[in-house]
Amino acid sequence: MKVSDTEAHVCLGNNEVKPGDRVSLYKNVCRGGKGSARVADGGSAVGCEKVKLGEGQITRLLNEHYSVMEVAKGVNFDEGTVVERQ
């Protein structure tokens, strides 16, 4: 859940991260597929690529499932951004 341009609550809990841990933010960029025929009918397959948006840091744990992540200004992220511990 995006709280501000530099803060979000992320689904990384107390068994996965701790305050101070660095995280990477990614988005999936997919090409093809939309409006094209199915592969079985001679169409093209959808190709997706994981593109790194930037980095952040866990600032505190909320509970066993969620933590607070702070991101540097200028790193554009939205709901649905993939967050992974480094």
PDB file of N, CA and C in Angstrom:
ATOM      1  N   MET A   1       0.848  -1.168   0.000  1.00  0.00           N
ATOM      2  CA  MET A   1       0.000   0.000   0.000  1.00  0.00           C
ATOM      3  C   MET A   1       0.897   1.235   0.000  1.00  0.00           C
ATOM      4  N   LYS A   2       0.736   2.066  -1.009  1.00  0.00           N
ATOM      5  CA  LYS A   2       1.521   3.288  -1.116  1.00  0.00           C
ATOM      6  C   LYS A   2       0.960   4.318  -0.148  1.00  0.00           C
ATOM      7  N   VAL A   3       1.799   4.820   0.755  1.00  0.00           N
ATOM      8  CA  VAL A   3       1.392   5.805   1.746  1.00  0.00           C
ATOM      9  C   VAL A   3       1.718   7.212   1.246  1.00  0.00           C
ATOM     10  N   SER A   4       2.864   7.369   0.600  1.00  0.00           N
ATOM     11  CA  SER A   4       3.299   8.649   0.045  1.00  0.00           C
ATOM     12  C   SER A   4       4.259   8.365  -1.110  1.00  0.00           C
ATOM     13  N   ASP A   5       4.846   9.404  -1.666  1.00  0.00           N
ATOM     14  CA  ASP A   5       5.798   9.213  -2.763  1.00  0.00           C
ATOM     15  C   ASP A   5       7.083   8.526  -2.313  1.00  0.00           C
ATOM     16  N   THR A   6       7.304   8.470  -0.991  1.00  0.00           N
ATOM     17  CA  THR A   6       8.543   7.860  -0.495  1.00  0.00           C
ATOM     18  C   THR A   6       8.318   6.760   0.540  1.00  0.00           C
ATOM     19  N   GLU A   7       7.057   6.391   0.804  1.00  0.00           N
ATOM     20  CA  GLU A   7       6.787   5.385   1.827  1.00  0.00           C
ATOM     21  C   GLU A   7       5.659   4.450   1.410  1.00  0.00           C
ATOM     22  N   ALA A   8       5.812   3.181   1.786  1.00  0.00           N
ATOM     23  CA  ALA A   8       4.769   2.186   1.499  1.00  0.00           C
ATOM     24  C   ALA A   8       4.786   1.105   2.565  1.00  0.00           C
ATOM     25  N   HIS A   9       3.647   0.448   2.730  1.00  0.00           N
ATOM     26  CA  HIS A   9       3.544  -0.745   3.555  1.00  0.00           C
ATOM     27  C   HIS A   9       3.665  -1.912   2.588  1.00  0.00           C
ATOM     28  N   VAL A  10       4.621  -2.798   2.849  1.00  0.00           N
ATOM     29  CA  VAL A  10       4.895  -3.901   1.925  1.00  0.00           C
ATOM     30  C   VAL A  10       4.678  -5.246   2.603  1.00  0.00           C
ATOM     31  N   CYS A  11       4.369  -6.242   1.807  1.00  0.00           N
ATOM     32  CA  CYS A  11       4.082  -7.582   2.305  1.00  0.00           C
ATOM     33  C   CYS A  11       5.387  -8.357   2.511  1.00  0.00           C
ATOM     34  N   LEU A  12       6.166  -7.891   3.459  1.00  0.00           N
ATOM     35  CA  LEU A  12       7.391  -8.555   3.922  1.00  0.00           C
ATOM     36  C   LEU A  12       7.341  -8.457   5.439  1.00  0.00           C
ATOM     37  N   GLY A  13       7.139  -9.572   6.099  1.00  0.00           N
ATOM     38  CA  GLY A  13       6.923  -9.564   7.535  1.00  0.00           C
ATOM     39  C   GLY A  13       8.171  -9.814   8.356  1.00  0.00           C
ATOM     40  N   ASN A  14       7.943 -10.015   9.662  1.00  0.00           N
ATOM     41  CA  ASN A  14       9.051 -10.126  10.609  1.00  0.00           C
ATOM     42  C   ASN A  14       9.902 -11.378  10.426  1.00  0.00           C
ATOM     43  N   ASN A  15       9.437 -12.368   9.685  1.00  0.00           N
ATOM     44  CA  ASN A  15      10.267 -13.539   9.401  1.00  0.00           C
ATOM     45  C   ASN A  15      11.089 -13.367   8.127  1.00  0.00           C
ATOM     46  N   GLU A  16      10.863 -12.259   7.398  1.00  0.00           N
ATOM     47  CA  GLU A  16      11.531 -12.032   6.121  1.00  0.00           C
ATOM     48  C   GLU A  16      12.512 -10.860   6.142  1.00  0.00           C
ATOM     49  N   VAL A  17      12.189  -9.817   6.884  1.00  0.00           N
ATOM     50  CA  VAL A  17      13.031  -8.617   6.916  1.00  0.00           C
ATOM     51  C   VAL A  17      13.131  -8.072   8.330  1.00  0.00           C
ATOM     52  N   LYS A  18      14.072  -7.141   8.491  1.00  0.00           N
ATOM     53  CA  LYS A  18      14.207  -6.413   9.752  1.00  0.00           C
ATOM     54  C   LYS A  18      14.547  -4.964   9.407  1.00  0.00           C
ATOM     55  N   PRO A  19      14.316  -4.028  10.333  1.00  0.00           N
ATOM     56  CA  PRO A  19      14.654  -2.637  10.047  1.00  0.00           C
ATOM     57  C   PRO A  19      16.120  -2.503   9.615  1.00  0.00           C
ATOM     58  N   GLY A  20      16.308  -1.715   8.567  1.00  0.00           N
ATOM     59  CA  GLY A  20      17.644  -1.515   8.020  1.00  0.00           C
ATOM     60  C   GLY A  20      17.923  -2.350   6.779  1.00  0.00           C
ATOM     61  N   ASP A  21      17.132  -3.407   6.549  1.00  0.00           N
ATOM     62  CA  ASP A  21      17.327  -4.233   5.353  1.00  0.00           C
ATOM     63  C   ASP A  21      17.060  -3.423   4.097  1.00  0.00           C
ATOM     64  N   ARG A  22      17.872  -3.657   3.073  1.00  0.00           N
ATOM     65  CA  ARG A  22      17.703  -3.014   1.773  1.00  0.00           C
ATOM     66  C   ARG A  22      16.780  -3.875   0.913  1.00  0.00           C
ATOM     67  N   VAL A  23      15.952  -3.214   0.116  1.00  0.00           N
ATOM     68  CA  VAL A  23      15.053  -3.901  -0.797  1.00  0.00           C
ATOM     69  C   VAL A  23      15.181  -3.296  -2.191  1.00  0.00           C
ATOM     70  N   SER A  24      14.826  -4.078  -3.191  1.00  0.00           N
ATOM     71  CA  SER A  24      14.806  -3.611  -4.574  1.00  0.00           C
ATOM     72  C   SER A  24      13.365  -3.576  -5.054  1.00  0.00           C
ATOM     73  N   LEU A  25      13.045  -2.578  -5.865  1.00  0.00           N
ATOM     74  CA  LEU A  25      11.706  -2.412  -6.414  1.00  0.00           C
ATOM     75  C   LEU A  25      11.745  -2.714  -7.909  1.00  0.00           C
ATOM     76  N   TYR A  26      10.760  -3.496  -8.373  1.00  0.00           N
ATOM     77  CA  TYR A  26      10.691  -3.900  -9.773  1.00  0.00           C
ATOM     78  C   TYR A  26       9.274  -3.734 -10.298  1.00  0.00           C
ATOM     79  N   LYS A  27       9.166  -3.600 -11.612  1.00  0.00           N
ATOM     80  CA  LYS A  27       7.867  -3.696 -12.267  1.00  0.00           C
ATOM     81  C   LYS A  27       8.019  -4.677 -13.417  1.00  0.00           C
ATOM     82  N   ASN A  28       6.927  -5.332 -13.770  1.00  0.00           N
ATOM     83  CA  ASN A  28       6.915  -6.251 -14.904  1.00  0.00           C
ATOM     84  C   ASN A  28       6.454  -5.484 -16.131  1.00  0.00           C
ATOM     85  N   VAL A  29       7.271  -5.512 -17.175  1.00  0.00           N
ATOM     86  CA  VAL A  29       6.931  -4.887 -18.444  1.00  0.00           C
ATOM     87  C   VAL A  29       6.684  -6.018 -19.436  1.00  0.00           C
ATOM     88  N   CYS A  30       5.449  -6.108 -19.929  1.00  0.00           N
ATOM     89  CA  CYS A  30       5.078  -7.198 -20.831  1.00  0.00           C
ATOM     90  C   CYS A  30       4.777  -6.645 -22.226  1.00  0.00           C
ATOM     91  N   ARG A  31       5.194  -7.408 -23.217  1.00  0.00           N
ATOM     92  CA  ARG A  31       4.972  -7.033 -24.615  1.00  0.00           C
ATOM     93  C   ARG A  31       4.287  -8.179 -25.342  1.00  0.00           C
ATOM     94  N   GLY A  32       3.515  -7.823 -26.357  1.00  0.00           N
ATOM     95  CA  GLY A  32       2.825  -8.841 -27.140  1.00  0.00           C
ATOM     96  C   GLY A  32       1.564  -9.289 -26.447  1.00  0.00           C
ATOM     97  N   GLY A  33       0.931 -10.263 -27.024  1.00  0.00           N
ATOM     98  CA  GLY A  33      -0.252 -10.851 -26.406  1.00  0.00           C
ATOM     99  C   GLY A  33      -1.526 -10.079 -26.637  1.00  0.00           C
ATOM    100  N   LYS A  34      -1.606  -8.816 -26.232  1.00  0.00           N
ATOM    101  CA  LYS A  34      -2.844  -8.065 -26.324  1.00  0.00           C
ATOM    102  C   LYS A  34      -3.215  -7.846 -27.793  1.00  0.00           C
ATOM    103  N   GLY A  35      -4.345  -8.353 -28.175  1.00  0.00           N
ATOM    104  CA  GLY A  35      -4.818  -8.195 -29.536  1.00  0.00           C
ATOM    105  C   GLY A  35      -4.193  -9.176 -30.517  1.00  0.00           C
ATOM    106  N   SER A  36      -3.242  -9.966 -30.068  1.00  0.00           N
ATOM    107  CA  SER A  36      -2.635 -10.932 -30.981  1.00  0.00           C
ATOM    108  C   SER A  36      -3.278 -12.295 -30.770  1.00  0.00           C
ATOM    109  N   ALA A  37      -3.134 -13.147 -31.753  1.00  0.00           N
ATOM    110  CA  ALA A  37      -3.717 -14.494 -31.680  1.00  0.00           C
ATOM    111  C   ALA A  37      -2.995 -15.327 -30.634  1.00  0.00           C
ATOM    112  N   ARG A  38      -3.660 -16.356 -30.180  1.00  0.00           N
ATOM    113  CA  ARG A  38      -3.031 -17.284 -29.249  1.00  0.00           C
ATOM    114  C   ARG A  38      -1.847 -17.953 -29.925  1.00  0.00           C
ATOM    115  N   VAL A  39      -0.873 -18.350 -29.134  1.00  0.00           N
ATOM    116  CA  VAL A  39       0.307 -19.040 -29.657  1.00  0.00           C
ATOM    117  C   VAL A  39      -0.099 -20.274 -30.442  1.00  0.00           C
ATOM    118  N   ALA A  40      -1.072 -21.017 -29.942  1.00  0.00           N
ATOM    119  CA  ALA A  40      -1.517 -22.247 -30.614  1.00  0.00           C
ATOM    120  C   ALA A  40      -2.102 -21.952 -31.994  1.00  0.00           C
ATOM    121  N   ASP A  41      -2.586 -20.716 -32.201  1.00  0.00           N
ATOM    122  CA  ASP A  41      -3.172 -20.328 -33.488  1.00  0.00           C
ATOM    123  C   ASP A  41      -2.180 -19.562 -34.361  1.00  0.00           C
ATOM    124  N   GLY A  42      -0.906 -19.596 -33.982  1.00  0.00           N
ATOM    125  CA  GLY A  42       0.115 -18.915 -34.774  1.00  0.00           C
ATOM    126  C   GLY A  42       0.436 -17.511 -34.306  1.00  0.00           C
ATOM    127  N   GLY A  43      -0.106 -17.095 -33.175  1.00  0.00           N
ATOM    128  CA  GLY A  43       0.174 -15.756 -32.649  1.00  0.00           C
ATOM    129  C   GLY A  43       1.486 -15.730 -31.891  1.00  0.00           C
ATOM    130  N   SER A  44       1.813 -14.572 -31.355  1.00  0.00           N
ATOM    131  CA  SER A  44       3.066 -14.439 -30.615  1.00  0.00           C
ATOM    132  C   SER A  44       2.825 -14.590 -29.115  1.00  0.00           C
ATOM    133  N   ALA A  45       3.829 -15.083 -28.441  1.00  0.00           N
ATOM    134  CA  ALA A  45       3.754 -15.249 -26.995  1.00  0.00           C
ATOM    135  C   ALA A  45       3.953 -13.900 -26.318  1.00  0.00           C
ATOM    136  N   VAL A  46       3.407 -13.771 -25.118  1.00  0.00           N
ATOM    137  CA  VAL A  46       3.622 -12.579 -24.315  1.00  0.00           C
ATOM    138  C   VAL A  46       4.995 -12.703 -23.687  1.00  0.00           C
ATOM    139  N   GLY A  47       5.790 -11.671 -23.824  1.00  0.00           N
ATOM    140  CA  GLY A  47       7.112 -11.663 -23.197  1.00  0.00           C
ATOM    141  C   GLY A  47       7.146 -10.629 -22.101  1.00  0.00           C
ATOM    142  N   CYS A  48       7.540 -11.032 -20.919  1.00  0.00           N
ATOM    143  CA  CYS A  48       7.608 -10.107 -19.796  1.00  0.00           C
ATOM    144  C   CYS A  48       9.037 -10.015 -19.294  1.00  0.00           C
ATOM    145  N   GLU A  49       9.373  -8.822 -18.832  1.00  0.00           N
ATOM    146  CA  GLU A  49      10.707  -8.564 -18.311  1.00  0.00           C
ATOM    147  C   GLU A  49      10.574  -7.845 -16.975  1.00  0.00           C
ATOM    148  N   LYS A  50      11.349  -8.256 -15.996  1.00  0.00           N
ATOM    149  CA  LYS A  50      11.362  -7.617 -14.686  1.00  0.00           C
ATOM    150  C   LYS A  50      12.353  -6.455 -14.752  1.00  0.00           C
ATOM    151  N   VAL A  51      11.850  -5.212 -14.622  1.00  0.00           N
ATOM    152  CA  VAL A  51      12.665  -4.017 -14.753  1.00  0.00           C
ATOM    153  C   VAL A  51      12.834  -3.372 -13.377  1.00  0.00           C
ATOM    154  N   LYS A  52      14.085  -3.125 -12.997  1.00  0.00           N
ATOM    155  CA  LYS A  52      14.358  -2.532 -11.687  1.00  0.00           C
ATOM    156  C   LYS A  52      14.033  -1.045 -11.708  1.00  0.00           C
ATOM    157  N   LEU A  53      13.261  -0.608 -10.710  1.00  0.00           N
ATOM    158  CA  LEU A  53      12.881   0.790 -10.573  1.00  0.00           C
ATOM    159  C   LEU A  53      13.823   1.553  -9.653  1.00  0.00           C
ATOM    160  N   GLY A  54      14.354   0.856  -8.658  1.00  0.00           N
ATOM    161  CA  GLY A  54      15.211   1.509  -7.680  1.00  0.00           C
ATOM    162  C   GLY A  54      15.311   0.671  -6.418  1.00  0.00           C
ATOM    163  N   GLU A  55      15.724   1.332  -5.352  1.00  0.00           N
ATOM    164  CA  GLU A  55      15.925   0.634  -4.084  1.00  0.00           C
ATOM    165  C   GLU A  55      15.247   1.379  -2.946  1.00  0.00           C
ATOM    166  N   GLY A  56      15.067   0.655  -1.855  1.00  0.00           N
ATOM    167  CA  GLY A  56      14.489   1.222  -0.654  1.00  0.00           C
ATOM    168  C   GLY A  56      15.063   0.553   0.567  1.00  0.00           C
ATOM    169  N   GLN A  57      14.526   0.941   1.719  1.00  0.00           N
ATOM    170  CA  GLN A  57      14.999   0.377   2.983  1.00  0.00           C
ATOM    171  C   GLN A  57      13.815   0.160   3.905  1.00  0.00           C
ATOM    172  N   ILE A  58      13.835  -0.956   4.621  1.00  0.00           N
ATOM    173  CA  ILE A  58      12.805  -1.242   5.618  1.00  0.00           C
ATOM    174  C   ILE A  58      13.098  -0.379   6.842  1.00  0.00           C
ATOM    175  N   THR A  59      12.099   0.395   7.269  1.00  0.00           N
ATOM    176  CA  THR A  59      12.304   1.279   8.418  1.00  0.00           C
ATOM    177  C   THR A  59      11.721   0.730   9.711  1.00  0.00           C
ATOM    178  N   ARG A  60      10.628  -0.061   9.589  1.00  0.00           N
ATOM    179  CA  ARG A  60      10.063  -0.688  10.792  1.00  0.00           C
ATOM    180  C   ARG A  60       9.123  -1.807  10.405  1.00  0.00           C
ATOM    181  N   LEU A  61       8.909  -2.700  11.343  1.00  0.00           N
ATOM    182  CA  LEU A  61       7.971  -3.813  11.152  1.00  0.00           C
ATOM    183  C   LEU A  61       6.610  -3.400  11.686  1.00  0.00           C
ATOM    184  N   LEU A  62       5.557  -3.744  10.960  1.00  0.00           N
ATOM    185  CA  LEU A  62       4.205  -3.463  11.435  1.00  0.00           C
ATOM    186  C   LEU A  62       3.627  -4.659  12.170  1.00  0.00           C
ATOM    187  N   ASN A  63       3.848  -5.859  11.617  1.00  0.00           N
ATOM    188  CA  ASN A  63       3.357  -7.092  12.228  1.00  0.00           C
ATOM    189  C   ASN A  63       4.050  -8.267  11.549  1.00  0.00           C
ATOM    190  N   GLU A  64       3.525  -9.454  11.727  1.00  0.00           N
ATOM    191  CA  GLU A  64       4.176 -10.631  11.159  1.00  0.00           C
ATOM    192  C   GLU A  64       4.099 -10.694   9.637  1.00  0.00           C
ATOM    193  N   HIS A  65       3.260  -9.863   9.030  1.00  0.00           N
ATOM    194  CA  HIS A  65       3.082  -9.912   7.574  1.00  0.00           C
ATOM    195  C   HIS A  65       3.533  -8.656   6.827  1.00  0.00           C
ATOM    196  N   TYR A  66       3.599  -7.519   7.494  1.00  0.00           N
ATOM    197  CA  TYR A  66       3.866  -6.251   6.812  1.00  0.00           C
ATOM    198  C   TYR A  66       4.950  -5.429   7.498  1.00  0.00           C
ATOM    199  N   SER A  67       5.624  -4.621   6.662  1.00  0.00           N
ATOM    200  CA  SER A  67       6.625  -3.685   7.175  1.00  0.00           C
ATOM    201  C   SER A  67       6.517  -2.374   6.410  1.00  0.00           C
ATOM    202  N   VAL A  68       7.216  -1.357   6.917  1.00  0.00           N
ATOM    203  CA  VAL A  68       7.233  -0.043   6.282  1.00  0.00           C
ATOM    204  C   VAL A  68       8.532   0.091   5.506  1.00  0.00           C
ATOM    205  N   MET A  69       8.407   0.507   4.248  1.00  0.00           N
ATOM    206  CA  MET A  69       9.561   0.687   3.374  1.00  0.00           C
ATOM    207  C   MET A  69       9.665   2.166   3.024  1.00  0.00           C
ATOM    208  N   GLU A  70      10.872   2.692   3.078  1.00  0.00           N
ATOM    209  CA  GLU A  70      11.124   4.055   2.628  1.00  0.00           C
ATOM    210  C   GLU A  70      11.931   3.998   1.339  1.00  0.00           C
ATOM    211  N   VAL A  71      11.541   4.811   0.383  1.00  0.00           N
ATOM    212  CA  VAL A  71      12.165   4.837  -0.934  1.00  0.00           C
ATOM    213  C   VAL A  71      12.731   6.227  -1.180  1.00  0.00           C
ATOM    214  N   ALA A  72      13.870   6.299  -1.853  1.00  0.00           N
ATOM    215  CA  ALA A  72      14.486   7.589  -2.172  1.00  0.00           C
ATOM    216  C   ALA A  72      13.572   8.398  -3.087  1.00  0.00           C
ATOM    217  N   LYS A  73      13.611   9.722  -2.936  1.00  0.00           N
ATOM    218  CA  LYS A  73      12.848  10.593  -3.829  1.00  0.00           C
ATOM    219  C   LYS A  73      13.285  10.325  -5.260  1.00  0.00           C
ATOM    220  N   GLY A  74      12.320  10.363  -6.159  1.00  0.00           N
ATOM    221  CA  GLY A  74      12.628  10.142  -7.564  1.00  0.00           C
ATOM    222  C   GLY A  74      12.422   8.711  -8.031  1.00  0.00           C
ATOM    223  N   VAL A  75      12.269   7.770  -7.088  1.00  0.00           N
ATOM    224  CA  VAL A  75      11.973   6.385  -7.469  1.00  0.00           C
ATOM    225  C   VAL A  75      10.456   6.278  -7.600  1.00  0.00           C
ATOM    226  N   ASN A  76       9.990   6.090  -8.819  1.00  0.00           N
ATOM    227  CA  ASN A  76       8.549   6.018  -9.073  1.00  0.00           C
ATOM    228  C   ASN A  76       8.048   4.599  -8.856  1.00  0.00           C
ATOM    229  N   PHE A  77       7.103   4.452  -7.953  1.00  0.00           N
ATOM    230  CA  PHE A  77       6.502   3.150  -7.690  1.00  0.00           C
ATOM    231  C   PHE A  77       5.011   3.330  -7.488  1.00  0.00           C
ATOM    232  N   ASP A  78       4.271   2.266  -7.701  1.00  0.00           N
ATOM    233  CA  ASP A  78       2.815   2.281  -7.578  1.00  0.00           C
ATOM    234  C   ASP A  78       2.362   1.051  -6.815  1.00  0.00           C
ATOM    235  N   GLU A  79       1.040   0.992  -6.557  1.00  0.00           N
ATOM    236  CA  GLU A  79       0.475  -0.220  -6.016  1.00  0.00           C
ATOM    237  C   GLU A  79       0.821  -1.353  -6.988  1.00  0.00           C
ATOM    238  N   GLY A  80       1.231  -2.480  -6.480  1.00  0.00           N
ATOM    239  CA  GLY A  80       1.557  -3.603  -7.346  1.00  0.00           C
ATOM    240  C   GLY A  80       3.029  -3.704  -7.702  1.00  0.00           C
ATOM    241  N   THR A  81       3.836  -2.724  -7.304  1.00  0.00           N
ATOM    242  CA  THR A  81       5.278  -2.815  -7.540  1.00  0.00           C
ATOM    243  C   THR A  81       5.820  -4.017  -6.774  1.00  0.00           C
ATOM    244  N   VAL A  82       6.690  -4.772  -7.407  1.00  0.00           N
ATOM    245  CA  VAL A  82       7.294  -5.953  -6.779  1.00  0.00           C
ATOM    246  C   VAL A  82       8.455  -5.491  -5.903  1.00  0.00           C
ATOM    247  N   VAL A  83       8.455  -5.920  -4.640  1.00  0.00           N
ATOM    248  CA  VAL A  83       9.509  -5.561  -3.697  1.00  0.00           C
ATOM    249  C   VAL A  83      10.194  -6.838  -3.224  1.00  0.00           C
ATOM    250  N   GLU A  84      11.524  -6.873  -3.355  1.00  0.00           N
ATOM    251  CA  GLU A  84      12.282  -8.054  -2.952  1.00  0.00           C
ATOM    252  C   GLU A  84      13.445  -7.631  -2.057  1.00  0.00           C
ATOM    253  N   ARG A  85      13.684  -8.442  -1.043  1.00  0.00           N
ATOM    254  CA  ARG A  85      14.832  -8.210  -0.158  1.00  0.00           C
ATOM    255  C   ARG A  85      16.115  -8.468  -0.954  1.00  0.00           C
ATOM    256  N   GLN A  86      17.105  -7.621  -0.734  1.00  0.00           N
ATOM    257  CA  GLN A  86      18.399  -7.791  -1.447  1.00  0.00           C
ATOM    258  C   GLN A  86      19.244  -8.844  -0.810  1.00  0.00           C
TER     259      GLN A  86
END
